mmCIF file of C-alpha atoms in Angstrom:
data_model
loop_
_atom_site.group_PDB
_atom_site.id
_atom_site.type_symbol
_atom_site.label_atom_id
_atom_site.label_comp_id
_atom_site.label_asym_id
_atom_site.label_seq_id
_atom_site.Cartn_x
_atom_site.Cartn_y
_atom_site.Cartn_z
ATOM 1 C CA ALA A 1280 -6.573 -14.353 -76.493
ATOM 2 C CA GLN A 1281 -5.140 -11.064 -77.409
ATOM 3 C CA SER A 1282 -1.420 -10.720 -78.372
ATOM 4 C CA VAL A 1283 0.807 -8.035 -79.456
ATOM 5 C CA THR A 1284 3.900 -8.168 -81.593
ATOM 6 C CA GLN A 1285 6.730 -5.699 -81.947
ATOM 7 C CA PRO A 1286 8.743 -6.715 -84.881
ATOM 8 C CA ASP A 1287 11.861 -4.534 -84.167
ATOM 9 C CA ILE A 1288 13.701 -5.308 -81.150
ATOM 10 C CA HIS A 1289 16.247 -2.467 -81.629
ATOM 11 C CA ILE A 1290 16.033 0.726 -83.648
ATOM 12 C CA THR A 1291 18.840 3.428 -84.143
ATOM 13 C CA VAL A 1292 17.975 6.837 -85.594
ATOM 14 C CA SER A 1293 19.912 10.014 -85.722
ATOM 15 C CA GLU A 1294 18.728 12.988 -83.707
ATOM 16 C CA GLY A 1295 16.460 15.105 -85.985
ATOM 17 C CA ALA A 1296 15.266 11.986 -88.047
ATOM 18 C CA SER A 1297 11.840 10.945 -88.364
ATOM 19 C CA LEU A 1298 10.774 7.605 -86.333
ATOM 20 C CA GLU A 1299 8.173 4.829 -86.687
ATOM 21 C CA LEU A 1300 7.859 1.999 -84.345
ATOM 22 C CA ARG A 1301 5.793 -0.862 -85.398
ATOM 23 C CA CYS A 1302 3.053 -2.575 -83.487
ATOM 24 C CA ASN A 1303 0.599 -5.384 -84.852
ATOM 25 C CA TYR A 1304 -2.026 -6.900 -82.577
ATOM 26 C CA SER A 1305 -4.419 -9.554 -82.441
ATOM 27 C CA TYR A 1306 -7.717 -9.564 -80.662
ATOM 28 C CA GLY A 1307 -11.297 -10.477 -81.439
ATOM 29 C CA ALA A 1308 -13.169 -7.419 -80.865
ATOM 30 C CA THR A 1309 -12.393 -3.677 -80.945
ATOM 31 C CA PRO A 1310 -9.180 -3.252 -79.401
ATOM 32 C CA TYR A 1311 -7.953 -0.428 -76.911
ATOM 33 C CA LEU A 1312 -4.531 0.359 -77.749
ATOM 34 C CA PHE A 1313 -1.504 1.737 -75.711
ATOM 35 C CA TRP A 1314 1.973 3.021 -76.171
ATOM 36 C CA TYR A 1315 4.211 3.322 -73.358
ATOM 37 C CA VAL A 1316 7.683 4.437 -72.734
ATOM 38 C CA GLN A 1317 10.192 3.163 -70.190
ATOM 39 C CA SER A 1318 13.543 4.567 -69.328
ATOM 40 C CA PRO A 1319 16.116 2.184 -67.575
ATOM 41 C CA GLY A 1320 14.944 1.164 -64.250
ATOM 42 C CA GLN A 1321 11.997 3.033 -64.140
ATOM 43 C CA GLY A 1322 8.369 2.388 -64.435
ATOM 44 C CA LEU A 1323 6.117 2.993 -67.508
ATOM 45 C CA GLN A 1324 4.770 6.365 -68.680
ATOM 46 C CA LEU A 1325 1.746 6.513 -70.994
ATOM 47 C CA LEU A 1326 2.394 8.132 -74.259
ATOM 48 C CA LEU A 1327 -0.854 7.731 -75.945
ATOM 49 C CA LYS A 1328 -4.111 5.638 -76.052
ATOM 50 C CA TYR A 1329 -6.763 4.673 -78.465
ATOM 51 C CA PHE A 1330 -10.173 3.775 -77.638
ATOM 52 C CA SER A 1331 -12.486 4.734 -80.514
ATOM 53 C CA GLY A 1332 -12.981 7.764 -82.821
ATOM 54 C CA ASP A 1333 -10.429 9.382 -84.880
ATOM 55 C CA THR A 1334 -7.426 6.899 -85.879
ATOM 56 C CA LEU A 1335 -4.755 9.221 -85.663
ATOM 57 C CA VAL A 1336 -3.979 9.809 -81.957
ATOM 58 C CA GLN A 1337 -1.794 12.662 -80.628
ATOM 59 C CA GLY A 1338 0.321 12.108 -77.555
ATOM 60 C CA ILE A 1339 2.784 13.652 -75.376
ATOM 61 C CA LYS A 1340 6.244 14.567 -76.148
ATOM 62 C CA GLY A 1341 5.433 14.905 -79.687
ATOM 63 C CA PHE A 1342 4.494 11.271 -80.494
ATOM 64 C CA GLU A 1343 1.381 10.104 -82.559
ATOM 65 C CA ALA A 1344 -0.022 6.592 -83.469
ATOM 66 C CA GLU A 1345 -2.510 5.457 -86.007
ATOM 67 C CA PHE A 1346 -4.870 2.752 -85.803
ATOM 68 C CA LYS A 1347 -5.313 0.648 -88.892
ATOM 69 C CA ARG A 1348 -7.846 -1.963 -88.450
ATOM 70 C CA SER A 1349 -7.381 -3.604 -91.633
ATOM 71 C CA GLN A 1350 -3.741 -4.086 -90.977
ATOM 72 C CA SER A 1351 -4.361 -4.673 -87.125
ATOM 73 C CA SER A 1352 -1.473 -2.103 -86.613
ATOM 74 C CA PHE A 1353 -1.149 0.724 -84.232
ATOM 75 C CA ASN A 1354 2.209 2.394 -85.285
ATOM 76 C CA LEU A 1355 4.011 5.051 -83.391
ATOM 77 C CA ARG A 1356 5.546 7.977 -85.082
ATOM 78 C CA LYS A 1357 7.483 10.990 -84.267
ATOM 79 C CA PRO A 1358 8.723 13.515 -86.907
ATOM 80 C CA SER A 1359 12.017 14.574 -85.264
ATOM 81 C CA VAL A 1360 13.685 12.563 -82.520
ATOM 82 C CA HIS A 1361 15.585 13.875 -79.503
ATOM 83 C CA TRP A 1362 18.004 12.365 -77.928
ATOM 84 C CA SER A 1363 15.979 12.417 -74.656
ATOM 85 C CA ASP A 1364 13.705 9.970 -76.783
ATOM 86 C CA ALA A 1365 15.993 7.087 -76.308
ATOM 87 C CA ALA A 1366 14.267 4.531 -74.086
ATOM 88 C CA GLU A 1367 12.350 1.259 -74.531
ATOM 89 C CA TYR A 1368 8.888 1.547 -76.003
ATOM 90 C CA PHE A 1369 5.963 -0.906 -75.471
ATOM 91 C CA CYS A 1370 2.804 -1.337 -77.424
ATOM 92 C CA ALA A 1371 -0.168 -2.865 -75.163
ATOM 93 C CA VAL A 1372 -3.910 -4.103 -76.158
ATOM 94 C CA GLY A 1373 -6.453 -3.907 -73.620
ATOM 95 C CA ALA A 1374 -9.795 -5.873 -73.372
ATOM 96 C CA SER A 1375 -11.620 -2.932 -72.619
ATOM 97 C CA ASN A 1376 -11.317 0.827 -71.783
ATOM 98 C CA ALA A 1377 -12.649 -0.066 -68.330
ATOM 99 C CA GLY A 1378 -9.127 -0.924 -67.551
ATOM 100 C CA ASN A 1379 -8.711 -4.943 -67.626
ATOM 101 C CA MET A 1380 -5.776 -6.703 -68.144
ATOM 102 C CA LEU A 1381 -3.197 -5.429 -70.653
ATOM 103 C CA THR A 1382 -1.229 -7.513 -73.018
ATOM 104 C CA PHE A 1383 2.160 -5.915 -73.885
ATOM 105 C CA GLY A 1384 4.532 -6.473 -76.704
ATOM 106 C CA GLY A 1385 8.173 -7.480 -76.228
ATOM 107 C CA GLY A 1386 9.123 -3.664 -76.710
ATOM 108 C CA THR A 1387 11.262 -1.607 -78.946
ATOM 109 C CA ARG A 1388 14.739 -0.294 -77.823
ATOM 110 C CA LEU A 1389 15.360 2.899 -79.242
ATOM 111 C CA MET A 1390 18.682 4.303 -79.609
ATOM 112 C CA VAL A 1391 19.343 8.011 -80.673
ATOM 113 C CA LYS A 1392 22.680 8.916 -82.664
ATOM 114 C CA PRO A 1393 23.953 12.371 -82.126
ATOM 115 C CA ASP B 1206 -1.881 13.467 -56.945
ATOM 116 C CA THR B 1207 1.489 12.026 -56.173
ATOM 117 C CA GLY B 1208 1.484 9.228 -58.490
ATOM 118 C CA VAL B 1209 1.730 5.551 -57.956
ATOM 119 C CA SER B 1210 4.235 4.772 -55.137
ATOM 120 C CA GLN B 1211 5.990 1.381 -54.556
ATOM 121 C CA ASP B 1212 8.260 0.232 -51.602
ATOM 122 C CA PRO B 1213 11.001 -0.882 -51.776
ATOM 123 C CA ARG B 1214 12.573 0.134 -54.802
ATOM 124 C CA HIS B 1215 15.255 -2.558 -54.700
ATOM 125 C CA LYS B 1216 15.106 -5.802 -52.838
ATOM 126 C CA ILE B 1217 17.947 -8.357 -52.634
ATOM 127 C CA THR B 1218 17.063 -11.553 -50.934
ATOM 128 C CA LYS B 1219 18.162 -15.110 -50.490
ATOM 129 C CA ARG B 1220 16.494 -17.953 -52.129
ATOM 130 C CA GLY B 1221 14.015 -19.702 -49.802
ATOM 131 C CA GLN B 1222 13.057 -16.310 -48.003
ATOM 132 C CA ASN B 1223 9.816 -14.527 -47.861
ATOM 133 C CA VAL B 1224 9.545 -10.866 -49.451
ATOM 134 C CA THR B 1225 6.523 -8.274 -49.362
ATOM 135 C CA PHE B 1226 5.974 -5.364 -51.545
ATOM 136 C CA ARG B 1227 3.961 -2.476 -51.132
ATOM 137 C CA CYS B 1228 1.829 -0.307 -53.674
ATOM 138 C CA ASP B 1229 0.094 2.793 -52.905
ATOM 139 C CA PRO B 1230 -2.126 3.721 -55.833
ATOM 140 C CA ILE B 1231 -3.575 7.210 -56.707
ATOM 141 C CA SER B 1232 -6.246 7.844 -54.166
ATOM 142 C CA GLU B 1233 -9.065 8.139 -56.243
ATOM 143 C CA HIS B 1234 -8.424 5.151 -58.364
ATOM 144 C CA ASN B 1235 -10.393 2.085 -57.379
ATOM 145 C CA ARG B 1236 -8.666 -0.385 -59.675
ATOM 146 C CA LEU B 1237 -4.921 -1.794 -58.910
ATOM 147 C CA TYR B 1238 -2.795 -4.013 -60.900
ATOM 148 C CA TRP B 1239 0.336 -6.100 -60.392
ATOM 149 C CA TYR B 1240 2.611 -6.883 -63.462
ATOM 150 C CA ARG B 1241 5.957 -8.581 -63.438
ATOM 151 C CA GLN B 1242 8.578 -7.608 -65.891
ATOM 152 C CA THR B 1243 11.675 -9.814 -66.747
ATOM 153 C CA LEU B 1244 14.765 -8.424 -68.388
ATOM 154 C CA GLY B 1245 14.142 -7.765 -72.022
ATOM 155 C CA GLN B 1246 10.649 -8.578 -71.796
ATOM 156 C CA GLY B 1247 7.368 -6.637 -71.613
ATOM 157 C CA PRO B 1248 5.365 -6.701 -68.585
ATOM 158 C CA GLU B 1249 3.150 -9.596 -67.961
ATOM 159 C CA PHE B 1250 -0.043 -9.393 -65.876
ATOM 160 C CA LEU B 1251 -0.230 -10.897 -62.506
ATOM 161 C CA THR B 1252 -3.416 -9.963 -60.765
ATOM 162 C CA TYR B 1253 -5.883 -7.032 -60.454
ATOM 163 C CA PHE B 1254 -8.160 -5.474 -57.739
ATOM 164 C CA GLN B 1255 -11.331 -3.338 -57.982
ATOM 165 C CA ASN B 1256 -11.512 -1.785 -54.675
ATOM 166 C CA GLU B 1257 -10.726 -4.679 -52.198
ATOM 167 C CA ALA B 1258 -11.800 -7.627 -54.404
ATOM 168 C CA GLN B 1259 -9.211 -9.548 -56.178
ATOM 169 C CA LEU B 1260 -11.020 -10.018 -59.605
ATOM 170 C CA GLU B 1261 -8.456 -11.727 -61.829
ATOM 171 C CA LYS B 1262 -5.417 -13.658 -61.423
ATOM 172 C CA SER B 1263 -3.121 -14.922 -64.002
ATOM 173 C CA ARG B 1264 -1.677 -18.418 -64.141
ATOM 174 C CA LEU B 1265 1.656 -16.957 -63.662
ATOM 175 C CA LEU B 1266 0.508 -16.225 -60.156
ATOM 176 C CA SER B 1267 1.647 -19.633 -58.357
ATOM 177 C CA ASP B 1268 0.731 -20.807 -54.782
ATOM 178 C CA ARG B 1269 3.739 -18.867 -53.369
ATOM 179 C CA PHE B 1270 2.424 -15.630 -54.465
ATOM 180 C CA SER B 1271 -0.311 -13.924 -52.758
ATOM 181 C CA ALA B 1272 -1.763 -10.247 -53.075
ATOM 182 C CA GLU B 1273 -4.086 -8.240 -50.939
ATOM 183 C CA ARG B 1274 -5.790 -5.055 -50.914
ATOM 184 C CA PRO B 1275 -7.517 -5.033 -47.480
ATOM 185 C CA LYS B 1276 -9.181 -1.778 -47.600
ATOM 186 C CA GLY B 1277 -9.285 -0.812 -51.336
ATOM 187 C CA SER B 1278 -6.410 1.423 -50.922
ATOM 188 C CA PHE B 1279 -2.752 0.339 -50.775
ATOM 189 C CA SER B 1280 -1.737 -3.386 -51.874
ATOM 190 C CA THR B 1281 0.960 -5.904 -50.968
ATOM 191 C CA LEU B 1282 2.389 -8.496 -52.909
ATOM 192 C CA GLU B 1283 3.961 -11.420 -51.023
ATOM 193 C CA ILE B 1284 6.341 -13.955 -52.364
ATOM 194 C CA GLN B 1285 6.906 -17.050 -50.132
ATOM 195 C CA ARG B 1286 10.054 -19.317 -50.635
ATOM 196 C CA THR B 1287 11.552 -17.276 -53.315
ATOM 197 C CA GLU B 1288 13.332 -18.774 -56.112
ATOM 198 C CA GLN B 1289 15.971 -17.369 -58.460
ATOM 199 C CA GLY B 1290 13.244 -17.374 -61.177
ATOM 200 C CA ASP B 1291 11.469 -14.722 -59.351
ATOM 201 C CA SER B 1292 13.894 -12.215 -60.025
ATOM 202 C CA ALA B 1293 12.195 -9.585 -61.837
ATOM 203 C CA MET B 1294 10.931 -5.964 -61.685
ATOM 204 C CA TYR B 1295 7.515 -5.968 -59.943
ATOM 205 C CA LEU B 1296 5.278 -3.116 -61.354
ATOM 206 C CA CYS B 1297 2.058 -1.823 -59.845
ATOM 207 C CA ALA B 1298 -0.405 0.326 -61.591
ATOM 208 C CA SER B 1299 -3.727 2.019 -60.895
ATOM 209 C CA SER B 1300 -6.657 3.018 -62.878
ATOM 210 C CA PRO B 1301 -9.939 5.011 -62.489
ATOM 211 C CA GLY B 1302 -11.696 2.319 -64.533
ATOM 212 C CA THR B 1303 -11.326 4.151 -67.963
ATOM 213 C CA GLY B 1304 -8.511 5.200 -69.620
ATOM 214 C CA GLY B 1305 -4.846 4.031 -69.327
ATOM 215 C CA TYR B 1306 -3.012 2.817 -66.399
ATOM 216 C CA THR B 1307 -0.318 5.042 -64.067
ATOM 217 C CA PHE B 1308 2.502 2.829 -63.191
ATOM 218 C CA GLY B 1309 4.635 3.091 -60.478
ATOM 219 C CA SER B 1310 8.653 2.980 -60.720
ATOM 220 C CA GLY B 1311 8.588 -0.754 -59.546
ATOM 221 C CA THR B 1312 10.270 -2.858 -57.190
ATOM 222 C CA ARG B 1313 13.257 -4.866 -58.447
ATOM 223 C CA LEU B 1314 13.799 -8.030 -56.760
ATOM 224 C CA THR B 1315 16.908 -10.120 -56.980
ATOM 225 C CA VAL B 1316 17.040 -13.477 -55.714
ATOM 226 C CA VAL B 1317 20.631 -14.839 -54.774
#
């Protein structure tokens, strides 16, 4: 069975600072990996996804993520955080890129200090 | 493309009552998913449809839960005899079969 761990429940960064959110997954085959962002009371917005190919994936809002098979990780990064980035971030692993069930991590809440 | 729509946005119900939620997916998406999210947790898979066929159901989907997608377009999720533990955000998503999902804004259920 697949699983996702997001080790950091809360992270606080200063506006303009760099950001890295950690994600570790467990899956027997090649994983399909996703990062979503959720603002309070809202649904989830897809930031980026990895299916195959280049292990550095660019997403929306200036985010990127790097797939490292040897570490079973898919960490999300942003070079300079904006106050509007404050939200909950979820990493997810899917069984296939045909869109079967996603397994989500518990999320990381990002707070941004002015 | 108007996105995934869910109705209602909020529902407060008394314990023991039945509730029904509706999801309208992106029109060209043949896959539709229901997830449940409790406070402070990531979403958990409930069930999914390909067109009108319900192909997978989680063990979280007890006998009190039923989902339908009668014509392969919109879907409904019904919870019978609601319990306080059913209080959660119910998220619907759709997918064209490749790529990531598009999620709706969810229906927040509060059982009192």
